[in-house]
PDB file of C-alpha atoms in Angstrom:
ATOM      1  CA  MET T1330      23.814 -43.692 -31.430  1.00 69.00           C
ATOM      2  CA  THR T1331      24.787 -41.672 -34.480  1.00 82.00           C
ATOM      3  CA  LEU T1332      26.649 -38.389 -34.503  1.00 80.00           C
ATOM      4  CA  ILE T1333      23.480 -36.466 -35.405  1.00 81.00           C
ATOM      5  CA  GLU T1334      21.570 -37.988 -32.494  1.00 83.00           C
ATOM      6  CA  MET T1335      24.404 -37.037 -30.134  1.00 79.00           C
ATOM      7  CA  LEU T1336      24.403 -33.454 -31.428  1.00 80.00           C
ATOM      8  CA  VAL T1337      20.625 -33.229 -30.996  1.00 79.00           C
ATOM      9  CA  MET T1338      20.961 -34.493 -27.411  1.00 83.00           C
ATOM     10  CA  LEU T1339      23.680 -31.927 -26.661  1.00 78.00           C
ATOM     11  CA  VAL T1340      21.488 -29.125 -28.029  1.00 78.00           C
ATOM     12  CA  VAL T1341      18.506 -30.293 -25.942  1.00 79.00           C
ATOM     13  CA  ILE T1342      20.648 -30.521 -22.791  1.00 82.00           C
ATOM     14  CA  GLY T1343      22.075 -27.062 -23.498  1.00 76.00           C
ATOM     15  CA  ILE T1344      18.626 -25.525 -23.901  1.00 80.00           C
ATOM     16  CA  MET T1345      17.390 -27.152 -20.685  1.00 74.00           C
ATOM     17  CA  ALA T1346      20.439 -25.945 -18.759  1.00 72.00           C
ATOM     18  CA  GLY T1347      19.854 -22.412 -20.051  1.00 70.00           C
ATOM     19  CA  ALA T1348      16.192 -22.499 -19.045  1.00 64.00           C
ATOM     20  CA  VAL T1349      17.078 -23.644 -15.526  1.00 61.00           C
ATOM     21  CA  THR T1350      19.659 -20.860 -15.199  1.00 58.00           C
ATOM     22  CA  ILE T1351      17.145 -18.217 -16.300  1.00 55.00           C
ATOM     23  CA  SER T1352      14.427 -19.446 -13.936  1.00 53.00           C
ATOM     24  CA  PHE T1353      16.780 -19.228 -10.947  1.00 55.00           C
ATOM     25  CA  ALA T1354      18.006 -15.720 -11.765  1.00 51.00           C
ATOM     26  CA  PRO T1355      17.647 -13.452  -8.722  1.00 56.00           C
ATOM     27  CA  LYS T1356      15.088 -10.655  -8.742  1.00 54.00           C
ATOM     28  CA  PRO T1357      16.556  -7.185  -9.046  1.00 53.00           C
ATOM     29  CA  LYS T1358      16.745  -5.190  -5.812  1.00 52.00           C
ATOM     30  CA  GLY T1359      13.560  -3.307  -5.102  1.00 53.00           C
ATOM     31  CA  ALA T1360      11.357  -5.444  -7.359  1.00 61.00           C
ATOM     32  CA  SER T1361       8.696  -5.946  -4.654  1.00 82.00           C
ATOM     33  CA  ALA T1362       8.743  -2.250  -3.714  1.00 85.00           C
ATOM     34  CA  GLU T1363       8.339  -1.254  -7.341  1.00 88.00           C
ATOM     35  CA  LEU T1364       5.520  -3.741  -7.972  1.00 89.00           C
ATOM     36  CA  ILE T1365       3.505  -2.744  -4.893  1.00 91.00           C
ATOM     37  CA  SER T1366       3.961   0.943  -5.791  1.00 92.00           C
ATOM     38  CA  LEU T1367       2.640   0.313  -9.306  1.00 93.00           C
ATOM     39  CA  LYS T1368      -0.297  -1.709  -7.949  1.00 94.00           C
ATOM     40  CA  LEU T1369      -1.169   1.003  -5.425  1.00 94.00           C
ATOM     41  CA  VAL T1370      -1.086   3.709  -8.109  1.00 95.00           C
ATOM     42  CA  ALA T1371      -3.318   1.574 -10.369  1.00 95.00           C
ATOM     43  CA  ASP T1372      -5.799   1.028  -7.508  1.00 96.00           C
ATOM     44  CA  LEU T1373      -5.829   4.755  -6.663  1.00 95.00           C
ATOM     45  CA  ARG T1374      -6.564   5.568 -10.307  1.00 94.00           C
ATOM     46  CA  ARG T1375      -9.372   2.986 -10.332  1.00 94.00           C
ATOM     47  CA  ALA T1376     -10.856   4.573  -7.192  1.00 94.00           C
ATOM     48  CA  VAL T1377     -10.695   8.037  -8.798  1.00 93.00           C
ATOM     49  CA  GLN T1378     -12.415   6.740 -11.960  1.00 93.00           C
ATOM     50  CA  TYR T1379     -15.130   5.098  -9.859  1.00 93.00           C
ATOM     51  CA  SER T1380     -15.578   8.318  -7.884  1.00 92.00           C
ATOM     52  CA  LEU T1381     -15.931  10.364 -11.075  1.00 91.00           C
ATOM     53  CA  SER T1382     -18.430   8.014 -12.685  1.00 92.00           C
ATOM     54  CA  HIS T1383     -20.554   7.499  -9.546  1.00 91.00           C
ATOM     55  CA  GLN T1384     -20.165  10.962  -7.930  1.00 91.00           C
ATOM     56  CA  GLN T1385     -19.165   9.309  -4.662  1.00 91.00           C
ATOM     57  CA  GLY T1386     -16.232  10.183  -2.435  1.00 91.00           C
ATOM     58  CA  PHE T1387     -13.934   7.543  -1.019  1.00 94.00           C
ATOM     59  CA  GLY T1388     -11.209   6.994   1.512  1.00 92.00           C
ATOM     60  CA  VAL T1389      -7.937   5.109   1.656  1.00 92.00           C
ATOM     61  CA  LEU T1390      -7.299   3.230   4.885  1.00 91.00           C
ATOM     62  CA  ALA T1391      -3.751   1.921   5.163  1.00 90.00           C
ATOM     63  CA  GLY T1392      -1.610   0.418   7.866  1.00 87.00           C
ATOM     64  CA  SER T1393       1.447  -1.758   8.149  1.00 83.00           C
ATOM     65  CA  GLU T1394      -0.533  -4.819   7.006  1.00 88.00           C
ATOM     66  CA  GLY T1395      -1.872  -3.288   3.768  1.00 91.00           C
ATOM     67  CA  TYR T1396      -4.468  -0.919   2.358  1.00 94.00           C
ATOM     68  CA  ARG T1397      -8.136  -0.906   1.422  1.00 94.00           C
ATOM     69  CA  PHE T1398     -10.627   1.549   0.008  1.00 95.00           C
ATOM     70  CA  VAL T1399     -13.706   2.646   1.936  1.00 95.00           C
ATOM     71  CA  VAL T1400     -16.743   4.876   1.418  1.00 95.00           C
ATOM     72  CA  GLU T1401     -18.590   6.928   3.985  1.00 91.00           C
ATOM     73  CA  GLY T1402     -22.116   5.847   4.807  1.00 88.00           C
ATOM     74  CA  THR T1403     -24.656   6.630   7.502  1.00 89.00           C
ATOM     75  CA  ASP T1404     -22.784   4.415   9.980  1.00 89.00           C
ATOM     76  CA  GLY T1405     -19.325   5.793   9.169  1.00 90.00           C
ATOM     77  CA  TRP T1406     -16.727   4.259   6.884  1.00 92.00           C
ATOM     78  CA  GLY T1407     -17.592   0.964   5.229  1.00 93.00           C
ATOM     79  CA  PRO T1408     -16.308  -1.295   2.440  1.00 93.00           C
ATOM     80  CA  HIS T1409     -15.991   0.190  -1.048  1.00 95.00           C
ATOM     81  CA  PRO T1410     -18.769  -0.983  -3.410  1.00 94.00           C
ATOM     82  CA  HIS T1411     -16.334  -1.818  -6.245  1.00 92.00           C
ATOM     83  CA  SER T1412     -15.235  -5.436  -5.857  1.00 91.00           C
ATOM     84  CA  ALA T1413     -11.638  -4.728  -6.952  1.00 91.00           C
ATOM     85  CA  LEU T1414     -11.247  -2.027  -4.279  1.00 93.00           C
ATOM     86  CA  ARG T1415     -13.162  -3.548  -1.372  1.00 91.00           C
ATOM     87  CA  ASP T1416     -10.703  -6.102   0.027  1.00 93.00           C
ATOM     88  CA  LEU T1417      -7.473  -5.553   1.927  1.00 94.00           C
ATOM     89  CA  LYS T1418      -4.435  -5.456  -0.360  1.00 93.00           C
ATOM     90  CA  PRO T1419      -1.602  -6.802   1.815  1.00 92.00           C
ATOM     91  CA  PHE T1420       1.884  -5.322   1.760  1.00 89.00           C
ATOM     92  CA  PRO T1421       4.725  -7.847   1.333  1.00 86.00           C
ATOM     93  CA  SER T1422       6.362  -8.491   4.701  1.00 85.00           C
ATOM     94  CA  SER T1423       9.805  -8.034   3.137  1.00 85.00           C
ATOM     95  CA  LEU T1424       9.223  -4.288   2.600  1.00 87.00           C
ATOM     96  CA  ARG T1425       9.957  -1.285   4.798  1.00 88.00           C
ATOM     97  CA  ILE T1426       6.804   0.826   4.850  1.00 88.00           C
ATOM     98  CA  SER T1427       6.474   4.403   6.039  1.00 87.00           C
ATOM     99  CA  MET T1428       3.346   6.573   5.950  1.00 83.00           C
ATOM    100  CA  GLN T1429       3.173  10.297   6.557  1.00 69.00           C
ATOM    101  CA  ASP T1430       0.621  10.836   9.353  1.00 64.00           C
ATOM    102  CA  HIS T1431      -1.875   8.438   7.778  1.00 63.00           C
ATOM    103  CA  ASP T1432      -1.105   5.101   9.437  1.00 66.00           C
ATOM    104  CA  ASN T1433      -4.526   3.497  10.113  1.00 75.00           C
ATOM    105  CA  VAL T1434      -6.262   6.845   9.476  1.00 81.00           C
ATOM    106  CA  VAL T1435      -8.702   7.253   6.587  1.00 86.00           C
ATOM    107  CA  PHE T1436      -7.415   9.620   3.912  1.00 86.00           C
ATOM    108  CA  ALA T1437     -10.754  11.023   2.749  1.00 88.00           C
ATOM    109  CA  VAL T1438     -11.420  12.355  -0.749  1.00 88.00           C
ATOM    110  CA  SER T1439     -14.714  14.116  -1.533  1.00 87.00           C
ATOM    111  CA  ARG T1440     -16.849  13.264  -4.553  1.00 82.00           C
ATOM    112  CA  HIS T1441     -15.260  16.328  -6.194  1.00 79.00           C
ATOM    113  CA  LEU T1442     -11.839  14.661  -5.721  1.00 78.00           C
ATOM    114  CA  VAL T1443     -10.700  17.150  -3.117  1.00 77.00           C
ATOM    115  CA  PRO T1444      -8.859  15.792  -0.070  1.00 78.00           C
ATOM    116  CA  GLU T1445     -10.938  16.744   2.959  1.00 74.00           C
ATOM    117  CA  GLY T1446      -8.538  18.973   4.883  1.00 70.00           C
ATOM    118  CA  ASN T1447      -5.592  16.675   4.344  1.00 66.00           C
ATOM    119  CA  PRO T1448      -2.197  17.204   2.766  1.00 80.00           C
ATOM    120  CA  PRO T1449      -1.317  14.701   0.018  1.00 87.00           C
ATOM    121  CA  TRP T1450      -1.265  11.077   1.120  1.00 87.00           C
ATOM    122  CA  GLN T1451       2.243   9.626   1.012  1.00 89.00           C
ATOM    123  CA  VAL T1452       3.565   6.139   1.552  1.00 90.00           C
ATOM    124  CA  SER T1453       7.144   4.953   1.065  1.00 90.00           C
ATOM    125  CA  PHE T1454       8.210   1.428   0.194  1.00 90.00           C
ATOM    126  CA  GLY T1455      11.778   0.273   0.649  1.00 89.00           C
ATOM    127  CA  GLN T1456      13.714  -2.900   0.108  1.00 83.00           C
ATOM    128  CA  GLY T1457      17.452  -3.022   0.681  1.00 81.00           C
ATOM    129  CA  SER T1458      18.931   0.258  -0.519  1.00 83.00           C
ATOM    130  CA  PHE T1459      16.008   0.832  -2.933  1.00 85.00           C
ATOM    131  CA  ALA T1460      13.125   3.064  -1.836  1.00 89.00           C
ATOM    132  CA  GLN T1461      10.334   4.911  -3.573  1.00 92.00           C
ATOM    133  CA  GLN T1462       7.286   6.876  -2.588  1.00 92.00           C
ATOM    134  CA  VAL T1463       3.689   7.025  -3.796  1.00 93.00           C
ATOM    135  CA  ILE T1464       2.107  10.481  -3.489  1.00 91.00           C
ATOM    136  CA  PHE T1465      -1.659  10.899  -3.956  1.00 91.00           C
ATOM    137  CA  ASP T1466      -3.341  14.314  -3.933  1.00 90.00           C
ATOM    138  CA  GLY T1467      -6.931  13.174  -4.462  1.00 88.00           C
ATOM    139  CA  ILE T1468      -6.756  13.208  -8.260  1.00 88.00           C
ATOM    140  CA  THR T1469      -3.361  11.961  -9.348  1.00 91.00           C
ATOM    141  CA  ALA T1470      -1.096   9.318  -7.914  1.00 92.00           C
ATOM    142  CA  ARG T1471       2.575   9.342  -8.800  1.00 93.00           C
ATOM    143  CA  ILE T1472       5.721   7.435  -7.918  1.00 93.00           C
ATOM    144  CA  VAL T1473       8.902   9.299  -7.023  1.00 93.00           C
ATOM    145  CA  PRO T1474      12.213   8.241  -5.500  1.00 89.00           C
ATOM    146  CA  ALA T1475      11.861   8.233  -1.696  1.00 81.00           C
ATOM    147  CA  GLY T1476      12.733  11.645  -0.324  1.00 67.00           C
ATOM    148  CA  GLY T1477      11.962  13.341  -3.664  1.00 58.00           C
ATOM    149  CA  ASP T1478       8.960  15.330  -4.859  1.00 56.00           C
TER     150      ASP T1478
END
């Protein structure tokens, strides 16, 4: 084996060792809470856009297991017609979840994007010492540090 071949092998081994180290790097604290908050806000915005374009109200039904979007029909609340909003979006089991008076209760929004007699919908996600809150008023969804406005 020549000196050049040995140097090439050392470089290859060094690159592989670096790649392994990067792939095993721990996730930052609160990564799951932040990701689920961003996903929820994106889904709420999609529901608002659908409501605007179809002139149809909707509801958010959430519990400790996750959330889903529903629409009101003649037989009460049923699955949302938009395929991306219809199914249950599960919450990661590693998160602390807190909802303000809306646990397993439909937060209804009219076709004019006015919450039907409800204060803003709020859900908090926490992981370790990290916590943040999603607040939805029927039109806009925003993320704030838990306990903040």
